Tab-separated table of N, CA, C and O in Angstrom:
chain	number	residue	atom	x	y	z
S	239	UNK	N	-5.992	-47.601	-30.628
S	239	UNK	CA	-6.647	-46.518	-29.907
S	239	UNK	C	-7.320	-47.030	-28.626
S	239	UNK	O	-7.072	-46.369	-27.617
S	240	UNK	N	-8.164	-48.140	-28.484
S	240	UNK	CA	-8.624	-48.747	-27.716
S	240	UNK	C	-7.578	-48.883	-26.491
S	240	UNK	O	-7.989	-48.464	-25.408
S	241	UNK	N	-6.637	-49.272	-26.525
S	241	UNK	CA	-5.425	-49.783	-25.734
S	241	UNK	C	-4.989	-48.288	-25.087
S	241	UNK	O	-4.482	-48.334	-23.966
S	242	UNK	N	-5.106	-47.326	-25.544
S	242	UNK	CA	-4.731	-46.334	-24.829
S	242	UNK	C	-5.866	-45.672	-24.278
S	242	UNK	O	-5.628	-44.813	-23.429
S	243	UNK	N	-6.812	-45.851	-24.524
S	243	UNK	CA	-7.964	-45.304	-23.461
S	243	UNK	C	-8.459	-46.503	-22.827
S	243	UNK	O	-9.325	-46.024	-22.095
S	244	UNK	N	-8.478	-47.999	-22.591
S	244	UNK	CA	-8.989	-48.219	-21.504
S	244	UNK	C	-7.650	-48.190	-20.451
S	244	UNK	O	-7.937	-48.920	-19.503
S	245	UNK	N	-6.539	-47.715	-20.309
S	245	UNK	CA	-5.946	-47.864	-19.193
S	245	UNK	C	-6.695	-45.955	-18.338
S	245	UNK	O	-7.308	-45.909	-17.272
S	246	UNK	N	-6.398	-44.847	-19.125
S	246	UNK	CA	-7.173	-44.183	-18.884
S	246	UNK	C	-8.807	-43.971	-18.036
S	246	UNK	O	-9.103	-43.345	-17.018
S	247	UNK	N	-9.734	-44.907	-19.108
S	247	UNK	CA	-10.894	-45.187	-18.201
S	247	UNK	C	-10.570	-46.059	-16.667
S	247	UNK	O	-11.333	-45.998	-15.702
S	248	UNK	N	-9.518	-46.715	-16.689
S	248	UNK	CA	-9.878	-47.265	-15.008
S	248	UNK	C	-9.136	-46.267	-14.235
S	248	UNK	O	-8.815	-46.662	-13.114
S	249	UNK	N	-8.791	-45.117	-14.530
S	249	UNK	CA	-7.531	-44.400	-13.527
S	249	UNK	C	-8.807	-43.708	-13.434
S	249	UNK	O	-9.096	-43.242	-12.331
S	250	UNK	N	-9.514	-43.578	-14.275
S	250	UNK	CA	-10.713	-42.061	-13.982
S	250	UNK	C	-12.057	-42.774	-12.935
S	250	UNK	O	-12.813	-42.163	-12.181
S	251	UNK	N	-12.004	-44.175	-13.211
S	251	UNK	CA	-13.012	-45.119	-12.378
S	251	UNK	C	-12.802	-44.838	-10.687
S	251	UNK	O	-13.512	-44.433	-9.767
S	252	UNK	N	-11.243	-45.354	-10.874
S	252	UNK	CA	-10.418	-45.800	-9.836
S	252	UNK	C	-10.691	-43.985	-8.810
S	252	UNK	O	-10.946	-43.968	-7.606
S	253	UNK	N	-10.586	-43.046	-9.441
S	253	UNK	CA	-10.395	-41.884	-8.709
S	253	UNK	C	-11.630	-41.289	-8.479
S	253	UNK	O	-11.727	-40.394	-7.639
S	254	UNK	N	-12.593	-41.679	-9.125
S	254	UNK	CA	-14.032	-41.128	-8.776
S	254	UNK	C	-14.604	-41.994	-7.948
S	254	UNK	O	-15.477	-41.517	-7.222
S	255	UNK	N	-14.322	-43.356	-7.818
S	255	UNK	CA	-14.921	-44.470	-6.662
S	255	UNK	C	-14.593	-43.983	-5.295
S	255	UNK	O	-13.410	-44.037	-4.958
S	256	UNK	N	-15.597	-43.451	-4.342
S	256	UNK	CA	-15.984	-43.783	-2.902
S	256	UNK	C	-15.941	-44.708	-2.629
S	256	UNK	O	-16.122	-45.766	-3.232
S	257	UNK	N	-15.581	-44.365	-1.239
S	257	UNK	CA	-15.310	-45.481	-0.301
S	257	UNK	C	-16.859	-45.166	0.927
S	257	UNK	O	-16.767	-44.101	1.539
S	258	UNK	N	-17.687	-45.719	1.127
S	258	UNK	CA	-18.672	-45.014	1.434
S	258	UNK	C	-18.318	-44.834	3.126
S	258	UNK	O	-17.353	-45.362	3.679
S	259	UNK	N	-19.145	-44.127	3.667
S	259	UNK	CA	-19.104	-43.891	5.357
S	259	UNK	C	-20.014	-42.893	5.308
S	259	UNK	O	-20.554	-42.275	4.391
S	260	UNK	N	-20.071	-42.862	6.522
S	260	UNK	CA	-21.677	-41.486	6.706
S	260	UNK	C	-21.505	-39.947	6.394
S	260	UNK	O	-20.536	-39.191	6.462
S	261	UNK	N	-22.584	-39.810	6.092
S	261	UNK	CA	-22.289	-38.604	5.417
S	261	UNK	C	-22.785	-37.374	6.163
S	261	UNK	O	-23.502	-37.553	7.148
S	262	UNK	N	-22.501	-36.276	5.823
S	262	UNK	CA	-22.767	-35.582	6.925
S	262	UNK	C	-24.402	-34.995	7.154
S	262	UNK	O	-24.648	-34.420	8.214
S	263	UNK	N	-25.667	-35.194	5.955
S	263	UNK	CA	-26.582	-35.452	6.152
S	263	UNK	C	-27.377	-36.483	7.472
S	263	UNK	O	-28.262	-36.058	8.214
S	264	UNK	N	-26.848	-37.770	7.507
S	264	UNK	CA	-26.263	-38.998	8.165
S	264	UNK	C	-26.036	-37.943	10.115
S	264	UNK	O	-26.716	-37.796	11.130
S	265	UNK	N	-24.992	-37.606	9.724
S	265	UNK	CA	-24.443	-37.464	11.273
S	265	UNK	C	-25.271	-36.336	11.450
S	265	UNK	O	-26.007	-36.503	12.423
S	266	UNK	N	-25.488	-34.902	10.704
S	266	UNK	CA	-26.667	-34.150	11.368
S	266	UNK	C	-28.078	-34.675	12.031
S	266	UNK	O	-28.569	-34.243	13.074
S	267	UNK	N	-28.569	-35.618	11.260
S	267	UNK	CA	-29.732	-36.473	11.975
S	267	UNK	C	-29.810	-37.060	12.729
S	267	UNK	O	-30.906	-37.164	13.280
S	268	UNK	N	-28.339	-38.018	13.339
S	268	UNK	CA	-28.201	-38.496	14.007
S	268	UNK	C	-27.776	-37.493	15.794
S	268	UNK	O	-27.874	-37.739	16.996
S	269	UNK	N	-27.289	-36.324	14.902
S	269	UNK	CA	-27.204	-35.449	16.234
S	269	UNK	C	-28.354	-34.833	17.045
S	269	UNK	O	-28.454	-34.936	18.267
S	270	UNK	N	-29.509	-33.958	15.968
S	270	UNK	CA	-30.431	-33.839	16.383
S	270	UNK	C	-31.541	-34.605	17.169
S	270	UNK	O	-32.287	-34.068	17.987
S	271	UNK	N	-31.567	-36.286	16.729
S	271	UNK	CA	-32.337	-36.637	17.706
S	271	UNK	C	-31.260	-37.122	19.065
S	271	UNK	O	-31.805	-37.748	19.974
S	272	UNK	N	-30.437	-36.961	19.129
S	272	UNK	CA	-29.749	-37.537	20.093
S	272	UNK	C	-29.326	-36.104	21.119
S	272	UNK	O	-29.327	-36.103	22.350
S	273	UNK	N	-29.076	-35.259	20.466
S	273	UNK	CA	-28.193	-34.149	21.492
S	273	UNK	C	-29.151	-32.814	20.949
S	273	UNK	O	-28.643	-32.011	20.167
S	274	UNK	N	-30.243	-32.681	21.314
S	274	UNK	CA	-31.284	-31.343	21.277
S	274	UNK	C	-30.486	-30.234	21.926
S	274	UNK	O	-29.508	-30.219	22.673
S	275	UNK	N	-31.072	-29.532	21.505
S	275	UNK	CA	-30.875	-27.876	22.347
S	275	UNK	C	-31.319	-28.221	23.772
S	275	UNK	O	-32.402	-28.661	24.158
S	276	UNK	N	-30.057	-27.868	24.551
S	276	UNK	CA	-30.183	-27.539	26.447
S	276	UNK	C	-29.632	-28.509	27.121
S	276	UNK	O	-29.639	-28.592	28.349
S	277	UNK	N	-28.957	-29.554	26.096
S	277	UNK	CA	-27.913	-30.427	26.352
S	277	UNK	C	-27.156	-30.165	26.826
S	277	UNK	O	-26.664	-29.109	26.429
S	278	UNK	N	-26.269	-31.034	28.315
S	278	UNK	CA	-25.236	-30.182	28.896
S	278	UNK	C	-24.068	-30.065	28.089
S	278	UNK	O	-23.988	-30.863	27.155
S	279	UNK	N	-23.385	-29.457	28.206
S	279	UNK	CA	-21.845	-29.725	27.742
S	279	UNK	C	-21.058	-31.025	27.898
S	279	UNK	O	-20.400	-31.666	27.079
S	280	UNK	N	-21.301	-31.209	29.099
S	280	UNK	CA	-20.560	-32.874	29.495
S	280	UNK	C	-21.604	-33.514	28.473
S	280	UNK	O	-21.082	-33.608	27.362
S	281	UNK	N	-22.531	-33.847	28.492
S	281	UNK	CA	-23.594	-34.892	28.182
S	281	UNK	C	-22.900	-34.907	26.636
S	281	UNK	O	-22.487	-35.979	26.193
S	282	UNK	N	-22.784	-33.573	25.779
S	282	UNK	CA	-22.254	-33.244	24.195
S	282	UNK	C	-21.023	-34.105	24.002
S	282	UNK	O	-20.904	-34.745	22.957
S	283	UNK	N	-20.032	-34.161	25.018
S	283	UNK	CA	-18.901	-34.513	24.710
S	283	UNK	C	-18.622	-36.081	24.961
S	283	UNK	O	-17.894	-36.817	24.295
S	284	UNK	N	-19.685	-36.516	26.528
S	284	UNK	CA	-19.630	-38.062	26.411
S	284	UNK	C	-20.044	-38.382	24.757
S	284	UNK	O	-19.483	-39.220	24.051
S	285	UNK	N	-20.945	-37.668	24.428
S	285	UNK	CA	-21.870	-38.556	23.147
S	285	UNK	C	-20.459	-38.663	21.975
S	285	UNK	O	-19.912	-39.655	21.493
S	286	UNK	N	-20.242	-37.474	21.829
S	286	UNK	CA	-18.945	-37.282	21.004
S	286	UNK	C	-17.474	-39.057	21.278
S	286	UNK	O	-16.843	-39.797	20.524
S	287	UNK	N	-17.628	-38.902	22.655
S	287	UNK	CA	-16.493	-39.746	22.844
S	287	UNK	C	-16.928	-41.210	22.565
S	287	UNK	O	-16.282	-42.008	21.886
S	288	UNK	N	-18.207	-41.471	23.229
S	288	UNK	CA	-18.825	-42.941	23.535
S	288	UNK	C	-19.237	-43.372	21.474
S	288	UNK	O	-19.350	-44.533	21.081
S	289	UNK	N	-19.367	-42.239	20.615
S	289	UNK	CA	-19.990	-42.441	19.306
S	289	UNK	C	-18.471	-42.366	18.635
S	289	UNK	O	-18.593	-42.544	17.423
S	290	UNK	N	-17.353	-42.204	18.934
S	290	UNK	CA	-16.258	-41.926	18.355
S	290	UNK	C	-16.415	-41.162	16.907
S	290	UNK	O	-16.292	-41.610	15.767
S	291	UNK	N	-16.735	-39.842	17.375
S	291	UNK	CA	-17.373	-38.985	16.866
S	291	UNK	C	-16.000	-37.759	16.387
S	291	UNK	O	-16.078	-36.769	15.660
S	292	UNK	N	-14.793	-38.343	17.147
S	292	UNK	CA	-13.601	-37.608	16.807
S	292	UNK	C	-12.142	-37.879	16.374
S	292	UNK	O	-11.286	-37.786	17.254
S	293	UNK	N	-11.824	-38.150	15.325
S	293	UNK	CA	-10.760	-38.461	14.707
S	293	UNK	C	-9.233	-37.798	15.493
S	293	UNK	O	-8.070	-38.197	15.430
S	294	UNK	N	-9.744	-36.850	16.085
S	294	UNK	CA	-8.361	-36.467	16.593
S	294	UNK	C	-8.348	-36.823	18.173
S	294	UNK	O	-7.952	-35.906	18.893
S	295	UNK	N	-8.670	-37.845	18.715
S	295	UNK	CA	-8.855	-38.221	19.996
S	295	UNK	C	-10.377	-37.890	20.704
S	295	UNK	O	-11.352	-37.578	20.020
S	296	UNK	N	-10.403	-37.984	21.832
S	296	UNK	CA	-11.339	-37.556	22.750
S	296	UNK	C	-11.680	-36.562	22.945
S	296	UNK	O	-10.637	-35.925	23.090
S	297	UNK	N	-12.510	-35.891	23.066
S	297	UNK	CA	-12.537	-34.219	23.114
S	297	UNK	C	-13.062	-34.661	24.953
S	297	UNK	O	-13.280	-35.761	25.461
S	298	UNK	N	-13.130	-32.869	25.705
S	298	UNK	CA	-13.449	-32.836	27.025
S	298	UNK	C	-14.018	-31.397	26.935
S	298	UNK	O	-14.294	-30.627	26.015
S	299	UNK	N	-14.073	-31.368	28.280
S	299	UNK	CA	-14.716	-29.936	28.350
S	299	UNK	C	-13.861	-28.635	28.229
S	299	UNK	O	-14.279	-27.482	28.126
S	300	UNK	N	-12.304	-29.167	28.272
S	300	UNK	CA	-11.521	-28.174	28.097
S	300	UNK	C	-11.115	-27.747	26.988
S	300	UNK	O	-10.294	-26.850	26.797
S	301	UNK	N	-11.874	-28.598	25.951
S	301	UNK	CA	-11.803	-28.616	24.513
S	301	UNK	C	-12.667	-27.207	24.289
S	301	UNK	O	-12.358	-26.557	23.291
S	302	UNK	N	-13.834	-26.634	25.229
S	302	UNK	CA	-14.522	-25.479	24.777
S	302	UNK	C	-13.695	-24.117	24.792
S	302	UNK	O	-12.977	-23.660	25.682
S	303	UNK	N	-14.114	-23.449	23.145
S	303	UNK	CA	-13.559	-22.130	23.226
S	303	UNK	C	-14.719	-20.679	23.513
S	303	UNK	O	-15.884	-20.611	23.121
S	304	UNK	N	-14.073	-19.796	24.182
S	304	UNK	CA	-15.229	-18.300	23.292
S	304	UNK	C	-14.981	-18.553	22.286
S	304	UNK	O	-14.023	-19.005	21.660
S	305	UNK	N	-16.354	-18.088	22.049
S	305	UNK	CA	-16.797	-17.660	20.639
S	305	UNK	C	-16.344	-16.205	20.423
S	305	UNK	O	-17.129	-15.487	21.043
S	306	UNK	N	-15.428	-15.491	19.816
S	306	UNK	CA	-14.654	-13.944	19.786
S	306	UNK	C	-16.126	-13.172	19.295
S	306	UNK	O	-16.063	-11.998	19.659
S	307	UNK	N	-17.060	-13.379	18.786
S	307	UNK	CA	-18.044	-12.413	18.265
S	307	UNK	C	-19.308	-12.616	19.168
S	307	UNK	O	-20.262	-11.902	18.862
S	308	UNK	N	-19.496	-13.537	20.316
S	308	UNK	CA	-20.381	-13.698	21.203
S	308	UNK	C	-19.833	-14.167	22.533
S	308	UNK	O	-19.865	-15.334	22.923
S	309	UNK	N	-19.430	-13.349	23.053
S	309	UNK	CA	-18.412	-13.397	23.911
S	309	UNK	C	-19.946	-14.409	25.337
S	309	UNK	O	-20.050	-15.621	25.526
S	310	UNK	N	-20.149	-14.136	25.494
S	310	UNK	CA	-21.288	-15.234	26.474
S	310	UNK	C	-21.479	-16.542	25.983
S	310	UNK	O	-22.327	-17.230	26.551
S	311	UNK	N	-20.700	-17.127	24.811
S	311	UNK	CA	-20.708	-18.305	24.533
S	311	UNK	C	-19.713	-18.917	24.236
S	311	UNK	O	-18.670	-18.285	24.401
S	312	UNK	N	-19.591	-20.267	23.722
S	312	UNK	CA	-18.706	-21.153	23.766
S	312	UNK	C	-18.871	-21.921	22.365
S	312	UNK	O	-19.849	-21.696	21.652
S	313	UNK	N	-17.967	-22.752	22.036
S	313	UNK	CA	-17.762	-23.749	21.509
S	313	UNK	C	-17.048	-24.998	21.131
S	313	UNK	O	-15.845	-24.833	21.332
S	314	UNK	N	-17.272	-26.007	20.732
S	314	UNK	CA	-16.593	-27.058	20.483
S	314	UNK	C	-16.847	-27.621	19.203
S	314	UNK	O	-17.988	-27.640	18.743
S	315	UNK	N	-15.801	-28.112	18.554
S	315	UNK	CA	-15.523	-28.723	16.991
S	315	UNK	C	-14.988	-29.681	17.408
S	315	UNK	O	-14.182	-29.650	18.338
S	316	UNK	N	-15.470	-31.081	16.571
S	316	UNK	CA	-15.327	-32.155	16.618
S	316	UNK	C	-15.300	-32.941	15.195
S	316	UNK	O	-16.402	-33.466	15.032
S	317	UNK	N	-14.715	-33.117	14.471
S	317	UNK	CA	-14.116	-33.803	13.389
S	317	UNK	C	-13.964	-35.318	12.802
S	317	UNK	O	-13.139	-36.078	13.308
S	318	UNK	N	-14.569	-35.617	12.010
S	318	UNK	CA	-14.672	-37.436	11.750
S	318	UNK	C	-13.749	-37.438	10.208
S	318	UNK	O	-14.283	-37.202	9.124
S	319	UNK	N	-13.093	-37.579	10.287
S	319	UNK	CA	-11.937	-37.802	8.989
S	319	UNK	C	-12.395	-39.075	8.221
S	319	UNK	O	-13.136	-39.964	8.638
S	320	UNK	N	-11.802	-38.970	7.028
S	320	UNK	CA	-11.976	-39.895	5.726
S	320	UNK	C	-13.593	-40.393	5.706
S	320	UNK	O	-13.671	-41.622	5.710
S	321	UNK	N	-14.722	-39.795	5.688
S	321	UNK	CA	-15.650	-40.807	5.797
S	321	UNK	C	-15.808	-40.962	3.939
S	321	UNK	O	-16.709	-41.714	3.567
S	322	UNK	N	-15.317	-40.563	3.305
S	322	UNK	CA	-15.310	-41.229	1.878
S	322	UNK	C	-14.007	-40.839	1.709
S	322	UNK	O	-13.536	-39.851	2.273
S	323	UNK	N	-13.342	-41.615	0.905
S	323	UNK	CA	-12.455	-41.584	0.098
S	323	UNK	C	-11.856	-41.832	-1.472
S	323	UNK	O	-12.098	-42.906	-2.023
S	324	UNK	N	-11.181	-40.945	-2.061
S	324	UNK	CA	-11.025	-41.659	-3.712
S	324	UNK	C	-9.513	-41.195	-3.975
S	324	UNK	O	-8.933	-40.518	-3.127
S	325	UNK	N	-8.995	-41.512	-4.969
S	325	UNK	CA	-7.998	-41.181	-4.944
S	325	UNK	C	-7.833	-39.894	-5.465
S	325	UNK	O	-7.011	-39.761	-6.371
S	326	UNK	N	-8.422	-38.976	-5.087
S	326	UNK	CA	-8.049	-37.388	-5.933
S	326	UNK	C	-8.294	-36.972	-4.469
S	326	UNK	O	-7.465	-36.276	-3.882
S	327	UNK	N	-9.580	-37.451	-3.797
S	327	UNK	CA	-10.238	-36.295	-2.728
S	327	UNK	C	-10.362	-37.578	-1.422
S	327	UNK	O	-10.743	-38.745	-1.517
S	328	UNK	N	-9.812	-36.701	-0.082
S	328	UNK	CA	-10.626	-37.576	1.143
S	328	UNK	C	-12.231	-36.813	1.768
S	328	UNK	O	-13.065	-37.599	1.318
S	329	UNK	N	-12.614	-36.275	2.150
S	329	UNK	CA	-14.064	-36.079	3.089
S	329	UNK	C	-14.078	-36.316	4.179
S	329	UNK	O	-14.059	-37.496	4.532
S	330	UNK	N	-14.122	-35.088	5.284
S	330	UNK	CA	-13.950	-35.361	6.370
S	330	UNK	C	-15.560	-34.465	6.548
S	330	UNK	O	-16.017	-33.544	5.871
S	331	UNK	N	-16.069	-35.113	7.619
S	331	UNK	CA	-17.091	-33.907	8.267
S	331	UNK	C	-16.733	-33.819	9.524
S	331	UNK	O	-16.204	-34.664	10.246
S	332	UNK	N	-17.215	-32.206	9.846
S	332	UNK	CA	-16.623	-30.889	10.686
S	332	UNK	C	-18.294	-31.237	12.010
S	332	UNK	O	-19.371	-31.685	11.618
S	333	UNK	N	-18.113	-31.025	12.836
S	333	UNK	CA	-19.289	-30.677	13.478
S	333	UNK	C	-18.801	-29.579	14.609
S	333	UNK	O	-17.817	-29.828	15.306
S	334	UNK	N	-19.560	-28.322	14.757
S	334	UNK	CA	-19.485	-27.482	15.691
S	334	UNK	C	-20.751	-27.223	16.843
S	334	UNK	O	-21.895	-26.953	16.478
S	335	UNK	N	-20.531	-27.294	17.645
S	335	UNK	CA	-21.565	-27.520	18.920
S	335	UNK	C	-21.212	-25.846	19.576
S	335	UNK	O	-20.086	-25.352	19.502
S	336	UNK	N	-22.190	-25.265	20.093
S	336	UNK	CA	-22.480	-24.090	20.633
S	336	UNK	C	-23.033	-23.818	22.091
S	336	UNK	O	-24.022	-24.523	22.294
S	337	UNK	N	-22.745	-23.113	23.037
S	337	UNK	CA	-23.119	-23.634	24.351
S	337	UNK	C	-23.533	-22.134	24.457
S	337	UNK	O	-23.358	-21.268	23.600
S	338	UNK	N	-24.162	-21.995	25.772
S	338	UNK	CA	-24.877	-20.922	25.881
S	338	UNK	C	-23.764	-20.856	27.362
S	338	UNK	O	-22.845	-21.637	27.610
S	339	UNK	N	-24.268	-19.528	28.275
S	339	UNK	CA	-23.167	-18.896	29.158
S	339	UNK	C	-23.005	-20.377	30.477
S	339	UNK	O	-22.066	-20.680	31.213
S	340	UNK	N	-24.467	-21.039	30.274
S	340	UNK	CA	-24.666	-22.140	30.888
S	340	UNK	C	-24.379	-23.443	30.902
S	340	UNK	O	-24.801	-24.436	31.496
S	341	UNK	N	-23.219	-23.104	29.770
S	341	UNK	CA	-22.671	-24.464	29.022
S	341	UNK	C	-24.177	-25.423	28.446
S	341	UNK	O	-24.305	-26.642	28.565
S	342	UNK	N	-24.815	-24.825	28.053
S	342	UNK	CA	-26.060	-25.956	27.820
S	342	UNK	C	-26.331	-25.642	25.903
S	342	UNK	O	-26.525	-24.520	25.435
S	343	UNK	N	-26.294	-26.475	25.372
S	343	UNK	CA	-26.316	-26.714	23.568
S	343	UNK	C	-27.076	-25.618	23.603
S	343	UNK	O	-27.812	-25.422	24.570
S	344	UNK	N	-26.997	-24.565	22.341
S	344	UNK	CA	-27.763	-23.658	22.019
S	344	UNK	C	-27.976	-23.941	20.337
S	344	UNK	O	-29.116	-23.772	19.905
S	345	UNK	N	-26.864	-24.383	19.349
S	345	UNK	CA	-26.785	-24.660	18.366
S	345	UNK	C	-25.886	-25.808	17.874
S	345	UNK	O	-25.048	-26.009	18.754
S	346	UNK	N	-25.735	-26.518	16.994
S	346	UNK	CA	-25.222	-27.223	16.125
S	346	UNK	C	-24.945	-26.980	14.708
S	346	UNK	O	-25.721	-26.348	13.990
S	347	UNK	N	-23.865	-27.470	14.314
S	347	UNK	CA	-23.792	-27.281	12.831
S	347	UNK	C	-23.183	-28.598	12.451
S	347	UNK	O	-22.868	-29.371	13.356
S	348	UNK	N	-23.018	-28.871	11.397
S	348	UNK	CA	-22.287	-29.848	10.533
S	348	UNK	C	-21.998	-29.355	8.646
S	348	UNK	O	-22.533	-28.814	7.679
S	349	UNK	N	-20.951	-29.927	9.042
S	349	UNK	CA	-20.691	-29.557	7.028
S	349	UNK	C	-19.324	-30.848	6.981
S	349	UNK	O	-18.651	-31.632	7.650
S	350	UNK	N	-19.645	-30.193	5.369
S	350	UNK	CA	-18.632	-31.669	4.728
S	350	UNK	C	-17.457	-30.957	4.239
S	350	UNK	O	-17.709	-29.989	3.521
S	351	UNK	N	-16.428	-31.175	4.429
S	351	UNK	CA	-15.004	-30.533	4.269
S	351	UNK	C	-13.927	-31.793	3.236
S	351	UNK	O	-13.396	-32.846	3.592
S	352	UNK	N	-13.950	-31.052	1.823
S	352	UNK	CA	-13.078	-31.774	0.986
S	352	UNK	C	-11.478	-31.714	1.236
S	352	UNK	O	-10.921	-30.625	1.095
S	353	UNK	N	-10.809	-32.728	1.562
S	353	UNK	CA	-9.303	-32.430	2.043
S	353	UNK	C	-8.705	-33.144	1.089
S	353	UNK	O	-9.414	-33.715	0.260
S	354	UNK	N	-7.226	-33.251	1.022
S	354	UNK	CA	-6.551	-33.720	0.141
S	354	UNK	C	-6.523	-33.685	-1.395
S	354	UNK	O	-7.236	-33.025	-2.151
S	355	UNK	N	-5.630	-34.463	-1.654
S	355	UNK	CA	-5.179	-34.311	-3.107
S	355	UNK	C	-4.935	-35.546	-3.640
S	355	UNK	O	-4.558	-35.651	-4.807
């Protein structure tokens, strides 16, 4: 009996073990003191590029969209892939930045997005 549950216990070890990286607690704190509300847009996106803050390349300013339900604003999403990993689940965190008609930070968000299988 033994012999058939410890190969079991390390597959269940093996798939619940993180791989650690920051978490998105981590990168919200790190945004707030760094990129406050009235931040330019450029200033948002150097920080983004110079912190490699984006898994899918460089973001720019042409990266900003309307917002369809606040049409006087803007936004940009910026994405950090795998910051944990296991073998069932990866963890990516999402960050969305908000600009006012002045392109200047009005809001921030961050969340943690479970991907894979």
């Amino acid at each position: 009996m033994m012999r058939l549950l410890a190969p079991v216990a390390l597959v269940a070890a093996v798939a619940c073990a993180d791989e650690e990286g920051m978490t998105s607690e981590q990168i919200s704190a790190q945004l707030a003191q760094n990129l406050p509300n009235g931040t330019s847009a450029q200033a948002v996106v150097d920080y983004i590029n110079e912190n490699d803050l984006s898994s899918d390349g460089p973001v720019n300013l042409e990266s900003l969209r309307p917002v369809k339900d606040a049409p006087q604003t803007s936004d940009l999403l910026a994405i950090v892939r795998d910051v944990r990993k296991s073998a069932l689940v990866s963890t990516a965190v999402q960050m969305r930045f908000v600009f006012d008609d002045e392109q200047k930070l009005i809001e921030t968000s961050v969340r943690e997005i479970n991907t894979g299988l």
